[in-house]
JSON list of C-alpha atoms in Angstrom, two decimals:
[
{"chain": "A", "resi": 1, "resn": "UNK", "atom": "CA", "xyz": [0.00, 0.00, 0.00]},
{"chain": "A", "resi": 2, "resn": "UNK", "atom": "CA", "xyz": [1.40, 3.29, -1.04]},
{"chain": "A", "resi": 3, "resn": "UNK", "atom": "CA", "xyz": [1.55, 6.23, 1.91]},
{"chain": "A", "resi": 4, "resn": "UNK", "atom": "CA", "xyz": [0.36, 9.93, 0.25]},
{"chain": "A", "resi": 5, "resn": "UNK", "atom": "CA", "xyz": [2.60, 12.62, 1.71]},
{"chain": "A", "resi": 6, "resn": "UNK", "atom": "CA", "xyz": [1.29, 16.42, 1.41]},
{"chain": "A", "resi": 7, "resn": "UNK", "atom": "CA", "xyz": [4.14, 18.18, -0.16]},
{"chain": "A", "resi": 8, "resn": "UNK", "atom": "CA", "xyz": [2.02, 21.86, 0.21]},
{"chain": "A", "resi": 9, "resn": "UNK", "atom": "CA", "xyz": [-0.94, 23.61, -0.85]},
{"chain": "A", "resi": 10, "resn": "UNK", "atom": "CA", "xyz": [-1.78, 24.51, -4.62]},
{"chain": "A", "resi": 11, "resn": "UNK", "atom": "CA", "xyz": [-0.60, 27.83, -5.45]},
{"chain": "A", "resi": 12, "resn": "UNK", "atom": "CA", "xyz": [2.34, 28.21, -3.52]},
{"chain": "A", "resi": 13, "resn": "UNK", "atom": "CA", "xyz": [4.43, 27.76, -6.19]},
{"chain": "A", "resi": 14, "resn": "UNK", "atom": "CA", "xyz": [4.22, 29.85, -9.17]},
{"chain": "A", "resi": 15, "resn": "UNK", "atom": "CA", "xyz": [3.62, 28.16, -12.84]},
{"chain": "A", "resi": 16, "resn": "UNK", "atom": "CA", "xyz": [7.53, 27.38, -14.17]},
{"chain": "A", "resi": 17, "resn": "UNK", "atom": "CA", "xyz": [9.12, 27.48, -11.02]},
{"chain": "A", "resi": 18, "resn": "UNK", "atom": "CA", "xyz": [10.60, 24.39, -9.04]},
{"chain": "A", "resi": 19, "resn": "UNK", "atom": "CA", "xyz": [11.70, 23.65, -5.21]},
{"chain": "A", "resi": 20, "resn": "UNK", "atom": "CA", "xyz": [12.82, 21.18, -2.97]},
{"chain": "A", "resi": 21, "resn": "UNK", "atom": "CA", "xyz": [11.54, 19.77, -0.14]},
{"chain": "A", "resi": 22, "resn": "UNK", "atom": "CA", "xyz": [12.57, 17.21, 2.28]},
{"chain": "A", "resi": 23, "resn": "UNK", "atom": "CA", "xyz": [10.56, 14.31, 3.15]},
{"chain": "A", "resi": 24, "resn": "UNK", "atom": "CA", "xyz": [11.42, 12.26, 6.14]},
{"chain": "A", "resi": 25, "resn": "UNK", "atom": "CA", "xyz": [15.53, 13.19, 4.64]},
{"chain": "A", "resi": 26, "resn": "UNK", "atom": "CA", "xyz": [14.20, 12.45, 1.28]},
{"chain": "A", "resi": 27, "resn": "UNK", "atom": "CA", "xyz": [14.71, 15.48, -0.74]},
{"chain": "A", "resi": 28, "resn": "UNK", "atom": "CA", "xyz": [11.76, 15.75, -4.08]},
{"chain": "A", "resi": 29, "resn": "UNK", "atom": "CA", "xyz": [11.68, 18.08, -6.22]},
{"chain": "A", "resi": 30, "resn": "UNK", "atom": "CA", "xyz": [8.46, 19.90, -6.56]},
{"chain": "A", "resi": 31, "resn": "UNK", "atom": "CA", "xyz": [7.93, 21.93, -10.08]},
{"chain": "A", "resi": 32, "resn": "UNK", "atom": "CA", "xyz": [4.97, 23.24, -11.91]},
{"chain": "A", "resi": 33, "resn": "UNK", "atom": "CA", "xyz": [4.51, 23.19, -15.80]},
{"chain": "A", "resi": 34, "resn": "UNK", "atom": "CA", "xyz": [1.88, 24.36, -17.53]},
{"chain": "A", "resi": 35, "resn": "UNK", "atom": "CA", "xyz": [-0.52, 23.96, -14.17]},
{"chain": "A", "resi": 36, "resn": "UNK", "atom": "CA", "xyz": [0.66, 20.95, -14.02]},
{"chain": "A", "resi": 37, "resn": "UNK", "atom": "CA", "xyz": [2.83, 19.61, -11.16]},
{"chain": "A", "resi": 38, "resn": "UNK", "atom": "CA", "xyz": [6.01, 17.14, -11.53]},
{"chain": "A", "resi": 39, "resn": "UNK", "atom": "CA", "xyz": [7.83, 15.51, -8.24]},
{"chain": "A", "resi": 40, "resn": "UNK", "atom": "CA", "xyz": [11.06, 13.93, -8.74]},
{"chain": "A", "resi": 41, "resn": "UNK", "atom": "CA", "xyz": [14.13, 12.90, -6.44]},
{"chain": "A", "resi": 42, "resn": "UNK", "atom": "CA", "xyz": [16.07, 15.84, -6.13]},
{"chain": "A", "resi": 43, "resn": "UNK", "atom": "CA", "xyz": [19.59, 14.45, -6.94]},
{"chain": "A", "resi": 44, "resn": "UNK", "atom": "CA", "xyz": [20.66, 13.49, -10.24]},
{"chain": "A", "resi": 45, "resn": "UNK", "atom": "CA", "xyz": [21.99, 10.04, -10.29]},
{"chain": "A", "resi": 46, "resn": "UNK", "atom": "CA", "xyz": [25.72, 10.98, -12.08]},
{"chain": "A", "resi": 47, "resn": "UNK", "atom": "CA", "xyz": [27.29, 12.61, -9.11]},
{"chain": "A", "resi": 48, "resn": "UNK", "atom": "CA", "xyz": [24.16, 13.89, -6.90]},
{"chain": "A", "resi": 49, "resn": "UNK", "atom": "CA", "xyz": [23.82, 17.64, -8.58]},
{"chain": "A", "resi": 50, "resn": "UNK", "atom": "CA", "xyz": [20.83, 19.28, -6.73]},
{"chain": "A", "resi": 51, "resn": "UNK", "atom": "CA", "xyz": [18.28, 19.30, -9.44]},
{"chain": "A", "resi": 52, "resn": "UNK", "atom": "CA", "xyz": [16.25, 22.45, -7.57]},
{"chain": "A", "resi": 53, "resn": "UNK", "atom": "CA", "xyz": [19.68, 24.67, -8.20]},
{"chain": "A", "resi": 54, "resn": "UNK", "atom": "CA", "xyz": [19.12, 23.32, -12.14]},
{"chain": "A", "resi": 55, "resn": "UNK", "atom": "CA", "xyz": [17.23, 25.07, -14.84]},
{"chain": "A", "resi": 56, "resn": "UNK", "atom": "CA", "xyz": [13.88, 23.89, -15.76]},
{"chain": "A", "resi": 57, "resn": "UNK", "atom": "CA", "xyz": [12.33, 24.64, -19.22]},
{"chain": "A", "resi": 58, "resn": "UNK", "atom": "CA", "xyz": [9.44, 23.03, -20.16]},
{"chain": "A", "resi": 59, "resn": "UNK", "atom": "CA", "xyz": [9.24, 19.90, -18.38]},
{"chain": "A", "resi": 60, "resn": "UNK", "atom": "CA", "xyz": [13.01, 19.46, -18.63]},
{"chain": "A", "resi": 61, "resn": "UNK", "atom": "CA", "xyz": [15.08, 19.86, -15.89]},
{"chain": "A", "resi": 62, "resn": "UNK", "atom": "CA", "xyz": [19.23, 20.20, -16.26]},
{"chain": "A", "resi": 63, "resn": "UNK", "atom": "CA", "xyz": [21.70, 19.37, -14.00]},
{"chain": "A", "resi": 64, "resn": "UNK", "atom": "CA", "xyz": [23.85, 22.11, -12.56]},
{"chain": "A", "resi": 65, "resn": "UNK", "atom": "CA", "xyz": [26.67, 20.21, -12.28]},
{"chain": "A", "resi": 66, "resn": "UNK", "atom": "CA", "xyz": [27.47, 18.63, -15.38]},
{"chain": "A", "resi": 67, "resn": "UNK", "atom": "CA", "xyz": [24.45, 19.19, -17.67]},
{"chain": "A", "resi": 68, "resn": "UNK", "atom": "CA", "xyz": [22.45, 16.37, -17.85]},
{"chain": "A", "resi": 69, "resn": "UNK", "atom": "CA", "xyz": [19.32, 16.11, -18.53]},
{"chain": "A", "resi": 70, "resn": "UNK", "atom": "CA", "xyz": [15.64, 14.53, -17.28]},
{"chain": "A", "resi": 71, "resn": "UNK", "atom": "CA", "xyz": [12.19, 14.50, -18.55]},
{"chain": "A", "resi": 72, "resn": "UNK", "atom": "CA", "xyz": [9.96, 15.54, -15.29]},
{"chain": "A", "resi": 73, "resn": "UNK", "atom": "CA", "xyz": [6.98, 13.29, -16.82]},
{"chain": "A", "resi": 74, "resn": "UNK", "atom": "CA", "xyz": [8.54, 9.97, -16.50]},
{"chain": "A", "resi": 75, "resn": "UNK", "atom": "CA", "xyz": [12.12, 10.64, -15.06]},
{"chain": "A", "resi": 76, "resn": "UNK", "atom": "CA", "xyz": [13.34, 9.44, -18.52]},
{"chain": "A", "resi": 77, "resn": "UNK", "atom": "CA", "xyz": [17.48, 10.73, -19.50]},
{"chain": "A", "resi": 78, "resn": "UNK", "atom": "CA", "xyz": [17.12, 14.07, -21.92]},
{"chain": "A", "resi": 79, "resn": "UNK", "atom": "CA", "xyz": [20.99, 14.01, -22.00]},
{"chain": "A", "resi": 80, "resn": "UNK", "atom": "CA", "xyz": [23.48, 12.52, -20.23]},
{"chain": "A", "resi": 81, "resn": "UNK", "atom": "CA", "xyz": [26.42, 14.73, -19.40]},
{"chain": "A", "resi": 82, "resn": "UNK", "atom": "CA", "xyz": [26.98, 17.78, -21.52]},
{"chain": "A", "resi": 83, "resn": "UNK", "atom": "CA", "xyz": [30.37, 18.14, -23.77]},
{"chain": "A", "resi": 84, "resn": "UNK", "atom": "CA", "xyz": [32.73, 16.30, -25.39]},
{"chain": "A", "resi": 85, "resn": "UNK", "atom": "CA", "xyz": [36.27, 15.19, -25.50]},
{"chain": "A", "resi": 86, "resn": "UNK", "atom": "CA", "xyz": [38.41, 13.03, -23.03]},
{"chain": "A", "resi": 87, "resn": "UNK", "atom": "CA", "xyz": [36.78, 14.55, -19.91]},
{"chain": "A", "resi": 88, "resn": "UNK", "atom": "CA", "xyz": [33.29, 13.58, -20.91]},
{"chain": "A", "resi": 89, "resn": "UNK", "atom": "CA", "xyz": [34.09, 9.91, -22.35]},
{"chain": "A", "resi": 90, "resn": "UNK", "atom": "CA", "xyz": [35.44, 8.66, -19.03]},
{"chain": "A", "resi": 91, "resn": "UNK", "atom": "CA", "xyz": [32.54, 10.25, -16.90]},
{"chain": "A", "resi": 92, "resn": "UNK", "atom": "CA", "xyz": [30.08, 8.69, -19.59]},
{"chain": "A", "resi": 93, "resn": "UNK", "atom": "CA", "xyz": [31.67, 5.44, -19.41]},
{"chain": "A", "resi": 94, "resn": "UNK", "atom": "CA", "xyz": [32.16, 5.27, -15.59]},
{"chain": "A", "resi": 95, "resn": "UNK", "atom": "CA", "xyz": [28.36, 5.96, -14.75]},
{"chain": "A", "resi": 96, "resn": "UNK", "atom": "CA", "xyz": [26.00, 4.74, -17.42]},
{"chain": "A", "resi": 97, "resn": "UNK", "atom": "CA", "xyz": [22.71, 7.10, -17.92]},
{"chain": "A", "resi": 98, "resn": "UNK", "atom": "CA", "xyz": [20.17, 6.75, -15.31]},
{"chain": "A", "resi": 99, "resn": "UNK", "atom": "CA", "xyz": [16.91, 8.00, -14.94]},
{"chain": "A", "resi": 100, "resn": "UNK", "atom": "CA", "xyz": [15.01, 9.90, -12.01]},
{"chain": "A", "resi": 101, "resn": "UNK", "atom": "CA", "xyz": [12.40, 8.38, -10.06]},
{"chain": "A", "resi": 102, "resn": "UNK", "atom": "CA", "xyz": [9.59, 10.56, -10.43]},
{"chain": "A", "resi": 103, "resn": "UNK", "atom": "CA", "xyz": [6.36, 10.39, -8.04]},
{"chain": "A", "resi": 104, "resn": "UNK", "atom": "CA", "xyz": [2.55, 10.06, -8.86]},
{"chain": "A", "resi": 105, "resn": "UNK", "atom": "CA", "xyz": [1.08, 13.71, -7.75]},
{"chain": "A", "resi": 106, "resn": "UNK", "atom": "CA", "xyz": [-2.57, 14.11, -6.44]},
{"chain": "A", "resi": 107, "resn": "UNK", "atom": "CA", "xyz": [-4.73, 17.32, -5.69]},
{"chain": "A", "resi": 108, "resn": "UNK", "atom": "CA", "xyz": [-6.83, 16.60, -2.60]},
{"chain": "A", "resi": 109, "resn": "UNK", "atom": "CA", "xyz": [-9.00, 19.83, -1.53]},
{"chain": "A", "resi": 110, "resn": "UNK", "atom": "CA", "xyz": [-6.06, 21.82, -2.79]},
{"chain": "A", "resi": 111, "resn": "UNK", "atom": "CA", "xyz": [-3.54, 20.28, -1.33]},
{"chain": "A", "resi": 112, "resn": "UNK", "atom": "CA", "xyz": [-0.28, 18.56, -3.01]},
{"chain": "A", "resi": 113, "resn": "UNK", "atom": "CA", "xyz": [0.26, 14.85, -2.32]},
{"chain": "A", "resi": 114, "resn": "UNK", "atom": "CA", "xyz": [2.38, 12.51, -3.88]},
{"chain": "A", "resi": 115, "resn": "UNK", "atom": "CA", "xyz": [2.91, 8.64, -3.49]},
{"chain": "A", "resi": 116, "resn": "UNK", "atom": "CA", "xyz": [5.81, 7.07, -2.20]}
]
């Protein structure tokens, strides 16, 4: 049985804009798109980049450390690692792409609530 956790009220965070907050130590990533709101671990899986410190345009978020990129909608790699050359081979071949997990997200009387 999945537990609903109330991540804040509707509104409170303005259409395009992302945050993080922590849930029992897990930190999600909260953005809305289009009305529309996304939750997604917070860390990217290459080396733990804070995805809330990213940039988010449409539903894709980047990485600030090294560029990658994730689909908010299903978590799915965008890009992995930006750039080219020596430098970005080895950190390519040392961690393979991985997606985010991303979190069903339910309205109840205006409230935010996701599964987990």
């Amino acid at each position: 049985m999945n537990n609903m956790i109330e991540l804040g009220n509707v509104g409170e965070i303005e259409n395009g804009a992302m945050k993080e907050i922590d849930v029992g130590g897990r930190e999600i990533l909260l953005a809305r798109v289009d009305n529309q709101y996304y939750a997604t671990d917070n860390r990217c899986p290459h080396m733990g980049g804070k995805l809330s410190q990213g940039r988010l345009e449409g539903t894709v978020i980047t990485c600030p450390k090294h560029s990658s990129q994730f689909d908010l909608k299903n978590g799915d790699v965008v890009r992995w690692l930006k750039g080219s050359g020596i430098l970005s081979a080895v950190g390519k071949a040392l961690k393979s792409p991985r997606r985010i997990a991303t979190y069903n997200v339910n309205i109840q009387d205006d409230k935010i609530m996701i599964e987990v």
